[in-house]
Coordinates of C-alpha atoms in Angstrom, one line a residue:
X104 CA 16.3 17.5 -13.1
X105 CA 15.5 14.2 -11.7
X106 CA 11.9 13.0 -12.3
X107 CA 11.5 14.0 -15.7
X108 CA 9.3 11.5 -16.5
X109 CA 7.1 11.9 -13.2
X110 CA 7.2 12.5 -9.5
X111 CA 5.4 10.7 -7.2
X112 CA 4.1 12.2 -3.7
X113 CA 3.5 9.9 -0.9
X114 CA 2.2 10.9 2.5
X115 CA 3.8 8.3 4.8
X116 CA 1.9 7.3 7.7
X117 CA 5.0 7.3 9.8
X118 CA 8.3 7.2 8.2
X119 CA 8.2 5.8 4.6
X120 CA 11.3 4.7 4.5
X121 CA 10.7 0.8 3.5
X122 CA 8.8 2.3 0.7
X123 CA 11.3 4.8 -0.5
X124 CA 13.7 1.9 -0.9
X125 CA 11.5 -0.1 -2.8
X126 CA 10.5 2.5 -5.0
X127 CA 14.0 3.0 -6.4
X128 CA 14.5 -0.6 -6.8
X129 CA 11.8 -1.1 -8.5
X130 CA 11.5 2.1 -10.9
X131 CA 13.5 2.9 -14.0
X132 CA 15.6 6.0 -14.4
X133 CA 13.2 9.1 -14.7
X134 CA 11.1 8.8 -11.7
X135 CA 11.5 10.6 -8.6
X136 CA 9.2 9.9 -5.3
X137 CA 8.4 12.9 -2.9
X138 CA 7.9 11.5 0.7
X139 CA 6.5 13.4 3.7
X140 CA 6.7 12.1 7.1
X141 CA 3.5 11.5 8.8
X142 CA 2.6 11.5 12.4
X143 CA 2.0 7.6 13.3
X144 CA 4.6 6.7 15.9
X145 CA 2.6 4.2 17.7
X146 CA -0.1 1.9 16.5
X147 CA -2.6 3.4 18.8
X148 CA -5.8 5.0 18.0
X149 CA -4.7 8.9 19.1
X150 CA -1.4 8.6 16.7
X151 CA -3.9 7.5 13.9
X152 CA -6.2 10.3 14.4
X153 CA -3.4 12.7 14.4
X154 CA -2.5 11.6 10.8
X155 CA -6.2 11.7 9.6
X156 CA -6.1 16.1 10.4
X157 CA -2.3 15.8 8.6
X158 CA -3.2 14.2 5.2
X159 CA -4.7 17.6 3.7
X160 CA -2.0 19.9 4.5
X161 CA 0.6 17.2 3.4
X162 CA -1.0 16.9 0.2
X163 CA -1.4 20.6 -0.9
X164 CA 2.7 20.8 -0.1
X165 CA 3.7 18.2 -2.0
X166 CA 1.7 19.7 -5.2
X167 CA 3.0 22.7 -4.4
X168 CA 6.6 21.1 -4.1
X169 CA 6.0 19.6 -7.7
X170 CA 4.4 16.0 -7.4
X171 CA 2.3 14.7 -10.1
X172 CA 0.2 12.6 -8.4
X173 CA -0.2 12.0 -4.8
X174 CA -0.8 8.9 -2.5
X175 CA -1.6 8.7 1.1
X176 CA -0.5 5.9 3.1
X177 CA -1.7 4.6 6.6
X178 CA -4.6 2.1 5.7
X179 CA -5.5 1.7 9.6
X180 CA -7.0 5.5 9.2
X181 CA -9.4 4.1 7.0
X182 CA -10.1 0.7 8.7
X183 CA -10.6 2.8 12.0
X184 CA -13.5 4.8 10.7
X185 CA -15.0 2.4 8.4
X186 CA -15.7 1.3 4.7
X187 CA -16.7 4.3 3.0
X188 CA -14.2 6.7 4.7
X189 CA -11.8 6.5 2.0
X190 CA -14.2 7.8 -0.5
X191 CA -15.1 10.9 2.0
X192 CA -11.1 11.3 2.2
X193 CA -10.6 11.9 -1.4
X194 CA -14.0 13.7 -1.9
X195 CA -12.6 16.2 0.8
X196 CA -8.8 16.5 -0.5
X197 CA -9.1 16.3 -4.3
X198 CA -11.1 19.4 -5.0
X199 CA -8.1 21.2 -3.3
X200 CA -5.7 19.9 -5.6
X201 CA -4.9 20.2 -9.5
X202 CA -3.3 16.7 -9.3
X203 CA -5.0 13.4 -9.3
X204 CA -5.0 12.0 -5.1
X205 CA -5.5 8.7 -3.9
X206 CA -5.8 7.0 -0.6
X207 CA -3.4 3.7 0.0
X208 CA -6.5 1.5 1.0
X209 CA -8.0 2.1 -2.6
X210 CA -4.5 1.4 -4.2
X211 CA -4.7 -1.8 -2.2
X212 CA -8.2 -2.7 -3.4
X213 CA -7.6 -1.7 -6.7
X214 CA -4.3 -3.9 -6.9
X215 CA -6.2 -6.9 -5.7
X216 CA -9.2 -6.3 -8.3
X217 CA -6.6 -5.8 -11.2
X218 CA -5.0 -9.0 -10.7
X219 CA -8.1 -11.3 -9.9
X220 CA -8.4 -11.6 -5.8
X221 CA -11.4 -11.9 -4.1
X222 CA -10.8 -14.5 -1.7
X223 CA -8.0 -13.5 0.0
X224 CA -5.3 -14.0 2.8
X225 CA -4.2 -11.4 4.2
X226 CA -0.9 -11.0 6.0
X227 CA 0.3 -7.9 8.3
X228 CA 2.8 -6.5 10.9
X229 CA 0.2 -5.7 13.4
X230 CA -1.7 -6.5 16.1
X231 CA -4.9 -8.7 16.4
X232 CA -7.5 -6.1 16.7
X233 CA -6.0 -4.1 14.1
X234 CA -6.1 -6.8 11.3
X235 CA -9.9 -7.6 12.6
X236 CA -10.8 -3.6 11.7
X237 CA -8.9 -4.8 7.9
X238 CA -10.7 -7.9 7.7
X239 CA -14.2 -6.3 8.3
X240 CA -13.3 -3.3 6.1
X241 CA -12.0 -5.5 3.1
X242 CA -15.3 -7.6 3.9
X243 CA -17.9 -4.7 3.4
X244 CA -15.5 -3.5 0.2
X245 CA -16.8 -7.0 -1.3
X246 CA -13.8 -9.2 -0.7
X247 CA -13.9 -12.3 1.2
X248 CA -11.2 -12.5 3.9
X249 CA -10.3 -16.5 4.6
X250 CA -7.5 -15.6 6.5
X251 CA -5.5 -12.9 8.4
X252 CA -2.6 -12.9 10.7
X253 CA 0.1 -10.4 11.9
X254 CA 3.2 -10.0 13.7
X255 CA 1.7 -7.9 16.6
X256 CA 4.1 -4.9 16.4
X257 CA 3.3 -2.0 18.4
X258 CA 5.6 0.5 17.4
X259 CA 6.2 1.6 13.6
X260 CA 10.1 1.3 14.3
X261 CA 9.7 -2.3 14.9
X262 CA 8.0 -2.7 11.6
X263 CA 11.0 -1.3 9.3
X264 CA 13.3 -3.5 11.4
X265 CA 11.8 -6.9 10.4
X266 CA 13.9 -9.1 8.5
X267 CA 13.0 -8.9 4.7
X268 CA 12.2 -12.6 4.8
X269 CA 9.4 -12.2 7.9
X270 CA 6.4 -10.9 5.4
X271 CA 7.4 -13.8 2.6
X272 CA 7.5 -16.6 5.6
X273 CA 3.9 -15.0 8.0
X274 CA 2.4 -15.0 4.3
X275 CA 3.3 -18.4 2.9
X276 CA 2.1 -19.8 6.0
X277 CA -1.1 -17.8 6.1
X278 CA -2.1 -19.1 2.8
X279 CA -1.5 -22.9 3.0
X280 CA -4.1 -22.4 6.1
X281 CA -6.6 -21.2 3.5
X282 CA -5.2 -22.6 0.1
X283 CA -8.4 -21.8 -1.8
X284 CA -7.6 -18.0 -1.7
X285 CA -7.5 -16.4 -4.7
X286 CA -4.1 -14.8 -3.7
X287 CA -2.4 -13.0 -1.0
X288 CA -2.2 -9.5 0.3
X289 CA 0.9 -8.5 2.3
X290 CA -0.2 -4.9 4.2
X291 CA 1.5 -2.3 5.3
X292 CA 4.3 -0.1 2.8
X293 CA 6.4 0.2 5.9
X294 CA 7.0 -3.7 6.1
X295 CA 9.8 -5.0 4.0
X296 CA 7.8 -7.0 1.5
X297 CA 8.8 -6.6 -2.3
X298 CA 11.8 -9.3 -2.4
X299 CA 9.4 -12.0 -1.0
X300 CA 6.3 -11.0 -3.7
X301 CA 7.9 -13.0 -7.0
X302 CA 9.0 -15.9 -4.9
X303 CA 5.7 -16.2 -2.9
X304 CA 3.6 -16.1 -6.7
X305 CA 6.1 -18.8 -7.8
X306 CA 5.5 -20.8 -4.9
X307 CA 1.6 -20.8 -4.7
X308 CA 0.7 -20.1 -8.5
X309 CA -1.2 -17.2 -7.4
X310 CA -0.8 -13.6 -7.1
X311 CA 0.9 -11.5 -4.1
X312 CA 0.1 -7.9 -4.1
X313 CA 1.9 -5.8 -1.4
X314 CA 1.0 -2.7 0.0
X315 CA 4.0 -0.7 -1.5
X316 CA 3.8 -2.4 -4.9
X317 CA 0.2 -1.5 -5.2
X318 CA 0.6 2.3 -4.0
X319 CA 3.3 2.8 -6.8
X320 CA 1.2 0.9 -9.7
X321 CA -1.7 3.3 -8.9
X322 CA 0.3 6.1 -8.6
X323 CA 1.5 5.5 -12.3
X324 CA -1.7 4.4 -13.4
X325 CA -3.5 7.5 -12.5
X326 CA -0.9 9.4 -14.3
X327 CA -1.1 7.2 -17.2
X328 CA 2.6 6.1 -17.3
X329 CA 3.1 2.8 -19.6
X330 CA 5.9 1.0 -18.5
X331 CA 7.7 -2.6 -18.4
X332 CA 8.8 -3.3 -14.8
X333 CA 9.8 -7.1 -14.6
X334 CA 11.0 -8.9 -11.6
X335 CA 8.6 -7.6 -9.0
X336 CA 5.4 -9.6 -9.3
X337 CA 2.8 -9.8 -11.3
X338 CA 0.9 -6.5 -10.7
X339 CA 3.6 -4.4 -11.6
X340 CA 3.8 -6.3 -15.2
X341 CA 0.3 -4.9 -15.7
X342 CA 1.4 -1.5 -16.6
X343 CA 3.1 -2.2 -19.7
X344 CA -0.5 -3.3 -20.8
X345 CA -2.0 0.3 -20.1
X346 CA -3.3 2.6 -23.2

């Protein structure tokens, strides 16, 4: 049986293709990803609302399929609804499951706190109004967003089609516009980003968190996996420290 150590359930906001690929690049043998395709095809509020309504059904299905933990992606859902909505989502869904459940926005915030990021630079593939929502959300959660910028993508397929260096280049540019930041957050698990994380950490000497990394990290943390994962940034290395 594949996934003999753990099966991670992931509710993608859209296709989840980049996260699936990055999961298997980072994880050793024995881990399996159960991915559910979401409802967002365009970065528009009506598509985001469809995904909000879909999460509960998808979470229950993933548990019935054998997942040990479920993480729901699509942080624009919670930035649209505002700070606190991520807690409401978990409070609504967790009682209907017997396995741990969390949202991607919580994973991203917990990951940044773990590596000591409070003053943050945020790079996204999104348009300006979505970036402003993300900044408001993080500021309300106790972070200080010093700089935020995006590529202006309108369709999810545009995000996955970006060159693997695009996230690294944008994040580096934004960081050096606000070098007093504690670190960098590269947002969106459909944006190819993991290759640039260790490189950018070396260049700026500070931690870098990307969404796919944060989602996988929190899932493993919630099911008490202790694993040596090196070469993919400081956050993943902290899994070895867990009791």
